[in-house]
mmCIF file of C-alpha atoms in Angstrom:
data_model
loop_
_atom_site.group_PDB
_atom_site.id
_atom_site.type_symbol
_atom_site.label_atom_id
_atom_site.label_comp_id
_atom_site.label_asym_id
_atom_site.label_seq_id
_atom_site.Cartn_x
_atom_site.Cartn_y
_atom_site.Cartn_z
ATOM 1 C CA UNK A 1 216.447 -104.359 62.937
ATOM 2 C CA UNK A 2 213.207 -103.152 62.211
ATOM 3 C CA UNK A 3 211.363 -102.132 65.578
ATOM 4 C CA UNK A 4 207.863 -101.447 66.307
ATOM 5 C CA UNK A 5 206.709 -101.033 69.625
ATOM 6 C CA UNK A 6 203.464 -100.596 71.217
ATOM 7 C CA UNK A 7 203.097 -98.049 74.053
ATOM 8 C CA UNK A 8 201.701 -100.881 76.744
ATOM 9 C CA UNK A 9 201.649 -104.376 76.716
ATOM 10 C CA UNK A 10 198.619 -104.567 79.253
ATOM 11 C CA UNK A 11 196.028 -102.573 80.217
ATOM 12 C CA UNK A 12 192.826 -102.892 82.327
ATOM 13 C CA UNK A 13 190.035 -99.975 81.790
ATOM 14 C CA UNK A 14 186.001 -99.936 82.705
ATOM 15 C CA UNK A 15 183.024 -99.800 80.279
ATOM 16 C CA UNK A 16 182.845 -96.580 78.686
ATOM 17 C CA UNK A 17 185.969 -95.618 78.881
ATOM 18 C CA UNK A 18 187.808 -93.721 75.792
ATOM 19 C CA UNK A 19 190.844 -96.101 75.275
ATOM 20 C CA UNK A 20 193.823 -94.878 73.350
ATOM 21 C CA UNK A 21 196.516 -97.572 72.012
ATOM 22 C CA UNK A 22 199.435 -96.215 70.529
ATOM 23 C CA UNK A 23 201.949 -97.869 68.009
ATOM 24 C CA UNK A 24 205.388 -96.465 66.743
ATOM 25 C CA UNK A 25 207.619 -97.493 63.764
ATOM 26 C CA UNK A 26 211.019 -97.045 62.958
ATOM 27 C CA UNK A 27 211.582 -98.399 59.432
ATOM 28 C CA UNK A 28 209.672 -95.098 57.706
ATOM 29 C CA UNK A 29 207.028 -97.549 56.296
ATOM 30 C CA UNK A 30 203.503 -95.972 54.597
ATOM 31 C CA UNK A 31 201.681 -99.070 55.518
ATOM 32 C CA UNK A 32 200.204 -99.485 59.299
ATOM 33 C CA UNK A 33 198.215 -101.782 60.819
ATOM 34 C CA UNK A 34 195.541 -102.897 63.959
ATOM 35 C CA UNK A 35 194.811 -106.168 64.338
ATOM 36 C CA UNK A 36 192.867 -108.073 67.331
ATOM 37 C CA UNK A 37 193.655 -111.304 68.129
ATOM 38 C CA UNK A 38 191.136 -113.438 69.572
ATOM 39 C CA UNK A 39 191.266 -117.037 70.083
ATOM 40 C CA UNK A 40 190.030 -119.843 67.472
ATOM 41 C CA UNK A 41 189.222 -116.431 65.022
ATOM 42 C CA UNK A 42 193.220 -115.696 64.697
ATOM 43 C CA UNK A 43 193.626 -112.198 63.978
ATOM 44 C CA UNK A 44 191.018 -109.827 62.315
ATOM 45 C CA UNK A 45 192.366 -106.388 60.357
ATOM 46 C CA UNK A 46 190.167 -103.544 62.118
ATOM 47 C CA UNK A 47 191.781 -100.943 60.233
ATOM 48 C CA UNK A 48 194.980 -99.753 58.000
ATOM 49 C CA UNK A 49 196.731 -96.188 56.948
ATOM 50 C CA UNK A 50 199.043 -95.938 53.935
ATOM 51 C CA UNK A 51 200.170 -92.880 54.688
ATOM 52 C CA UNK A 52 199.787 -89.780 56.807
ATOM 53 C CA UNK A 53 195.689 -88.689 57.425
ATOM 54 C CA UNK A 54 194.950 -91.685 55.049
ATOM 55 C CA UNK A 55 193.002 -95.002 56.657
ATOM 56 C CA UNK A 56 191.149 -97.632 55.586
ATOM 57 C CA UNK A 57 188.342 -99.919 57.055
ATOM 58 C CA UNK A 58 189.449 -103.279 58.000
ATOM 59 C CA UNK A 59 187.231 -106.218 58.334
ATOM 60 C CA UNK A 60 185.797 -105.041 62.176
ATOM 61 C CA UNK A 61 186.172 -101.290 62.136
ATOM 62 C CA UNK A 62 182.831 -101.054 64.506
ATOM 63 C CA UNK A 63 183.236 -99.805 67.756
ATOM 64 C CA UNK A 64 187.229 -98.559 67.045
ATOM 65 C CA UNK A 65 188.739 -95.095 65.502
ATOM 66 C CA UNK A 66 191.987 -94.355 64.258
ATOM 67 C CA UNK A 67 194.932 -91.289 63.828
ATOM 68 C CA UNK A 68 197.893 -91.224 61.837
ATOM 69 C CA UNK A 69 199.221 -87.776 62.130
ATOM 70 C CA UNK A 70 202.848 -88.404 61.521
ATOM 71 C CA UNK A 71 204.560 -91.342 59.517
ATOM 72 C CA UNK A 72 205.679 -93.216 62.143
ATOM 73 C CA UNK A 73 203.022 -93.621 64.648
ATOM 74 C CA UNK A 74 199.215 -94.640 64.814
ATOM 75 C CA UNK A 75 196.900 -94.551 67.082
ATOM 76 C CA UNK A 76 193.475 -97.120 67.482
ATOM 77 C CA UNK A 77 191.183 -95.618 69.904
ATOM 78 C CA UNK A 78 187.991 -97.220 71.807
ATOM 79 C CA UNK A 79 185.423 -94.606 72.194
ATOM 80 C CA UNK A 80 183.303 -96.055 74.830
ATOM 81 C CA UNK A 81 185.071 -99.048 75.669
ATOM 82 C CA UNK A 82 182.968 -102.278 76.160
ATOM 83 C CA UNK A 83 184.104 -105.730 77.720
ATOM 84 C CA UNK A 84 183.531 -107.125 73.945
ATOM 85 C CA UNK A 85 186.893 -105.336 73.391
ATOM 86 C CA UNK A 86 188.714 -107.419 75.855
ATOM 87 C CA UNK A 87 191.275 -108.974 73.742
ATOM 88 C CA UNK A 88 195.264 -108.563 72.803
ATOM 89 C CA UNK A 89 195.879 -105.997 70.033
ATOM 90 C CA UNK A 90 198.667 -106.366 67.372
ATOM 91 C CA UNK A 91 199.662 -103.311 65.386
ATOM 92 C CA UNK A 92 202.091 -104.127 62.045
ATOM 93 C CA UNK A 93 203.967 -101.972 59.676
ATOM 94 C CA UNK A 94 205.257 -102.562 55.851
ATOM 95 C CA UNK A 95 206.792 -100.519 53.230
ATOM 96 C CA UNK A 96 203.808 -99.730 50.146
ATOM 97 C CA UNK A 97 205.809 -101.346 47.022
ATOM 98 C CA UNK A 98 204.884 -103.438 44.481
ATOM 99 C CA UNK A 99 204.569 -107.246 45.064
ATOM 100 C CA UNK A 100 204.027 -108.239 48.783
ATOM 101 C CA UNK A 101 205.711 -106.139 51.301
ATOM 102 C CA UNK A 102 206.214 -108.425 54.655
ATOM 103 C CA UNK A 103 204.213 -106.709 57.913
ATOM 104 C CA UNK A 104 206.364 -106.732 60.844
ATOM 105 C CA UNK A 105 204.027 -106.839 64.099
ATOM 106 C CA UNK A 106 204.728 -105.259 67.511
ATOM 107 C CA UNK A 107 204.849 -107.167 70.829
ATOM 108 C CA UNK A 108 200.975 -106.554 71.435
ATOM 109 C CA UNK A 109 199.081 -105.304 73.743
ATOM 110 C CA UNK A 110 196.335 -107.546 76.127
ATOM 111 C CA UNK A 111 193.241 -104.814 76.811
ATOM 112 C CA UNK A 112 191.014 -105.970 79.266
ATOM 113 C CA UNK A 113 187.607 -103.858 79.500
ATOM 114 C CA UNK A 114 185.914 -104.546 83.144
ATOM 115 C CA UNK B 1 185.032 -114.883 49.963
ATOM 116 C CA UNK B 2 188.844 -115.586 50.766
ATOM 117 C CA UNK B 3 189.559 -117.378 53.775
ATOM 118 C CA UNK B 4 192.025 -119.636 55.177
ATOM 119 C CA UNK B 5 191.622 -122.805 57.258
ATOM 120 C CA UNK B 6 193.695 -124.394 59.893
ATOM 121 C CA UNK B 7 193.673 -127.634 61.893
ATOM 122 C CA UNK B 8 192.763 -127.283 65.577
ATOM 123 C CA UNK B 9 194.891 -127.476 68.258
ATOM 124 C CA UNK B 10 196.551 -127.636 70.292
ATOM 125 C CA UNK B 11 199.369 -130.181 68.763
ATOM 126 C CA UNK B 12 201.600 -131.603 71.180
ATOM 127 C CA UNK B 13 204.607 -133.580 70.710
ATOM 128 C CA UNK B 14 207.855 -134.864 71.781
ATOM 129 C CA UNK B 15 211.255 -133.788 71.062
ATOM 130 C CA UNK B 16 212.449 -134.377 67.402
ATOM 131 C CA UNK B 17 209.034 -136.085 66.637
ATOM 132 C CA UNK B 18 207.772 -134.918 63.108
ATOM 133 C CA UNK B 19 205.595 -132.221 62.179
ATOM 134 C CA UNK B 20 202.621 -131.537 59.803
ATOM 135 C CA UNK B 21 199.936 -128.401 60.408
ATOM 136 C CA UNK B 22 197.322 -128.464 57.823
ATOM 137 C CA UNK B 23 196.687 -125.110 56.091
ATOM 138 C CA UNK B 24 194.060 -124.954 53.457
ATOM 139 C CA UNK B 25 192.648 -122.200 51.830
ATOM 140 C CA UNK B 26 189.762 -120.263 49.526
ATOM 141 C CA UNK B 27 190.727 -117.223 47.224
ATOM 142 C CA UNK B 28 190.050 -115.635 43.793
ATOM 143 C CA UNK B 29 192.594 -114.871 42.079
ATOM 144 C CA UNK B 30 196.445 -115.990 42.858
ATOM 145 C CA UNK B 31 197.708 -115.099 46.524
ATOM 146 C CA UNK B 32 200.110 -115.440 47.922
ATOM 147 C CA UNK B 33 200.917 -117.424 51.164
ATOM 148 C CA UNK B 34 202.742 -117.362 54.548
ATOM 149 C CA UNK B 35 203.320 -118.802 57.387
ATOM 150 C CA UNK B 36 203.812 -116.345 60.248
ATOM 151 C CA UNK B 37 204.984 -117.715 63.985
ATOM 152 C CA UNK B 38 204.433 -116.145 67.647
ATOM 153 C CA UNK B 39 206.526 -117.169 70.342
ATOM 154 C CA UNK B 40 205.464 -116.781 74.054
ATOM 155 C CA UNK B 41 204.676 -112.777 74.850
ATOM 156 C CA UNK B 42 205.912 -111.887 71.546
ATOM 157 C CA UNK B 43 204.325 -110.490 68.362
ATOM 158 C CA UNK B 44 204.433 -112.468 65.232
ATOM 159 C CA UNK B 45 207.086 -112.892 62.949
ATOM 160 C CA UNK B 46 207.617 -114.191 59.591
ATOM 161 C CA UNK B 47 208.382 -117.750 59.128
ATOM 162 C CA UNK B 48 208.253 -118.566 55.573
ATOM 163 C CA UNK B 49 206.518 -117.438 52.160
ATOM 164 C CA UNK B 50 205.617 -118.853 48.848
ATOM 165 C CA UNK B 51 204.235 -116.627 45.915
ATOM 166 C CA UNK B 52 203.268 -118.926 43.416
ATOM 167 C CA UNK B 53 202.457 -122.465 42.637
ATOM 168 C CA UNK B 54 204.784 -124.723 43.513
ATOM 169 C CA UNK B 55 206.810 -122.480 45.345
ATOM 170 C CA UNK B 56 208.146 -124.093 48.662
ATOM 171 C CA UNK B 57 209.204 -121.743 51.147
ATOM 172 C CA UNK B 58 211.850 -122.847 53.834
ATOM 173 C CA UNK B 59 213.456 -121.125 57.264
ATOM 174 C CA UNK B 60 214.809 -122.704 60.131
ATOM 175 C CA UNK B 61 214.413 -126.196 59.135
ATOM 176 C CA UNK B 62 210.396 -125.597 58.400
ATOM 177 C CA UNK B 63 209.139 -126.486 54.959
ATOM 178 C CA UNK B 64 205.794 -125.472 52.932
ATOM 179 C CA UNK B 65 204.902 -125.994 49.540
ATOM 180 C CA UNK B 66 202.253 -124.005 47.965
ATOM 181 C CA UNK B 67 199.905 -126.411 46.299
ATOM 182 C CA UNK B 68 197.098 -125.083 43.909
ATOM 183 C CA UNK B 69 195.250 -128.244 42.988
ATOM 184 C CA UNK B 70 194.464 -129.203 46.487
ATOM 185 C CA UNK B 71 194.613 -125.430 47.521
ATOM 186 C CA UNK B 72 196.771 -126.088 50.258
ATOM 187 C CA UNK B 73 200.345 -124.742 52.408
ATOM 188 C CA UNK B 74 200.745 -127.181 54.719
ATOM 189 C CA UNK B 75 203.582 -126.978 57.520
ATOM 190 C CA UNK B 76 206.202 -129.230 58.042
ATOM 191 C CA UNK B 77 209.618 -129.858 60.043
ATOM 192 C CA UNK B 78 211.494 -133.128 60.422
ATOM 193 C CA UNK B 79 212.422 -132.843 64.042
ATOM 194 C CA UNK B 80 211.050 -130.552 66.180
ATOM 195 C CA UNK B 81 212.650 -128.833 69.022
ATOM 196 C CA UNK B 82 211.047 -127.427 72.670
ATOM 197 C CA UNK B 83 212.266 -124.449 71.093
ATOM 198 C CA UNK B 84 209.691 -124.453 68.299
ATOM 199 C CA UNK B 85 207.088 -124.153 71.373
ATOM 200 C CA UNK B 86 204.276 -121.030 69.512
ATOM 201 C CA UNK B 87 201.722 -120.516 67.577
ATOM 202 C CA UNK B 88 201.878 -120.780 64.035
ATOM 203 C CA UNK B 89 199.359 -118.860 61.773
ATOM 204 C CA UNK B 90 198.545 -119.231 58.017
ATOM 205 C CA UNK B 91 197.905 -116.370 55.994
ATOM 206 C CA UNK B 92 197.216 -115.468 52.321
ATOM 207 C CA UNK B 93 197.681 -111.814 50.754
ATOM 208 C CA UNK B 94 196.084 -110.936 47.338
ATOM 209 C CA UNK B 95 197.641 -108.284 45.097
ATOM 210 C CA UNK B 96 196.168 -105.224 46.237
ATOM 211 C CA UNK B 97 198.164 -101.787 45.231
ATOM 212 C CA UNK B 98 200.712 -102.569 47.840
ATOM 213 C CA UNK B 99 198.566 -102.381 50.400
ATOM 214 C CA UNK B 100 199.098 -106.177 51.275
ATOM 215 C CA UNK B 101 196.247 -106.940 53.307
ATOM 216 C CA UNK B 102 196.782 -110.322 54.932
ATOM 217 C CA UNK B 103 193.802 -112.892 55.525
ATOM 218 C CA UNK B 104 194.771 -115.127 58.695
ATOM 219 C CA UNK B 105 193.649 -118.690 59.873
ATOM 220 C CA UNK B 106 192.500 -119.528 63.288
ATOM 221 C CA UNK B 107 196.305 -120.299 64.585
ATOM 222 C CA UNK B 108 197.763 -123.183 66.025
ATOM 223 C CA UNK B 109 199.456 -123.734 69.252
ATOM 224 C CA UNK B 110 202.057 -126.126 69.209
ATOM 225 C CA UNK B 111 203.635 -127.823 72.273
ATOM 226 C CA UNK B 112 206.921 -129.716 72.256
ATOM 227 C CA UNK B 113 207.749 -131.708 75.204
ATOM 228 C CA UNK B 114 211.301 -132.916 76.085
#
């Protein structure tokens, strides 16, 4: 079974915080994912890696930073964290072949910025 | 731009009633479509796909057809359970060198009473 897991599934930090969210795959994909979930706006792609060192802007990047220094794992960080960053946080992983390549999302994890 | 549109919820109905979420969407180009499902506390998961039109994707008794004239992937299932309790969430992917960006819809809870 493919597995991805996300290092907490909630977590309460202040404003200005730096905020580190961690995700970990175990199907040696190249694709990785960060997605927020917010209500009525579904989910919103803040950033992607297809491969180690290698990321792309999403649709939201602002406020958020990522690392991907080894295949399996990558990081979204907050800088300063605000309470506009309250929300639950999906990270996803697919292989990088032709045609579509299903993402397979990890449990989540519920931020709340106080 | 590309975008994808789902009815508001939330839906609620009774055991083995019949179901129909609307799914509409806007894209250049020929994506491809999903339906992707999140159970309570859980991450999502792949329901069904279609790739082209007139496809109709099918998994656990759920049904979508992938309609181009009316641009549309609507949901269906003949008798729901309590089981089938989530969030469902629409989502189209255009070809992009594998990197298989998906474009989501607002999601829509479901509730299925006994």
């Amino acid at each position: 079974d493919v597995k991805v897991t996300q290092s907490s599934r909630y977590l309460v930090k202040r404003t200005g915080e730096k905020v580190f969210l961690e995700c970990v795959q175990d199907m040696d994909h190249e694709n990785m994912f960060w997605y927020r979930q917010d209500p009525g706006l579904g989910l919103r792609l803040i950033y992607f890696s297809y491969d180690v060192k290698m990321k792309e802007k999403g649709d939201i990047p602002e406020g958020y930073s990522v690392s991907r220094e080894k295949k399996e794992r990558f990081s979204l960080i907050l800088e300063s964290a605000s309470t506009n960053q309250t929300s639950m946080y999906l990270c996803a992983s697919s292989f990088n072949m032709g045609g579509y390549n299903e993402q397979f999302f990890g449990p989540g994890t519920r931020l709340t910025v106080l | 731009g590309n975008s994808v549109t789902q009815m508001e919820g939330p839906v609620t109905l009774s055991e083995e009633a019949f179901l129909t979420i609307n799914c509409t969407y806007t894209a250049t180009g020929y994506p491809s479509l999903f339906w992707y499902v999140q159970y309570p506390g859980e991450g999502l998961q792949l329901l069904l796909k279609a790739t082209k039109a007139d496809d109709k994707g099918s998994n656990k008794g759920f049904e979508a057809t992938y309609r181009k004239e009316t641009t549309s992937f609507h949901l269906e299932k003949g008798s729901v359970q309590v089981s089938d309790s989530a969030v469902y969430f629409c989502a189209l992917t255009l070809p992009s060198g594998g990197y298989n960006k998906l474009i989501f819809g607002a999601g829509t809870r479901l509730a299925v009473h006994p």
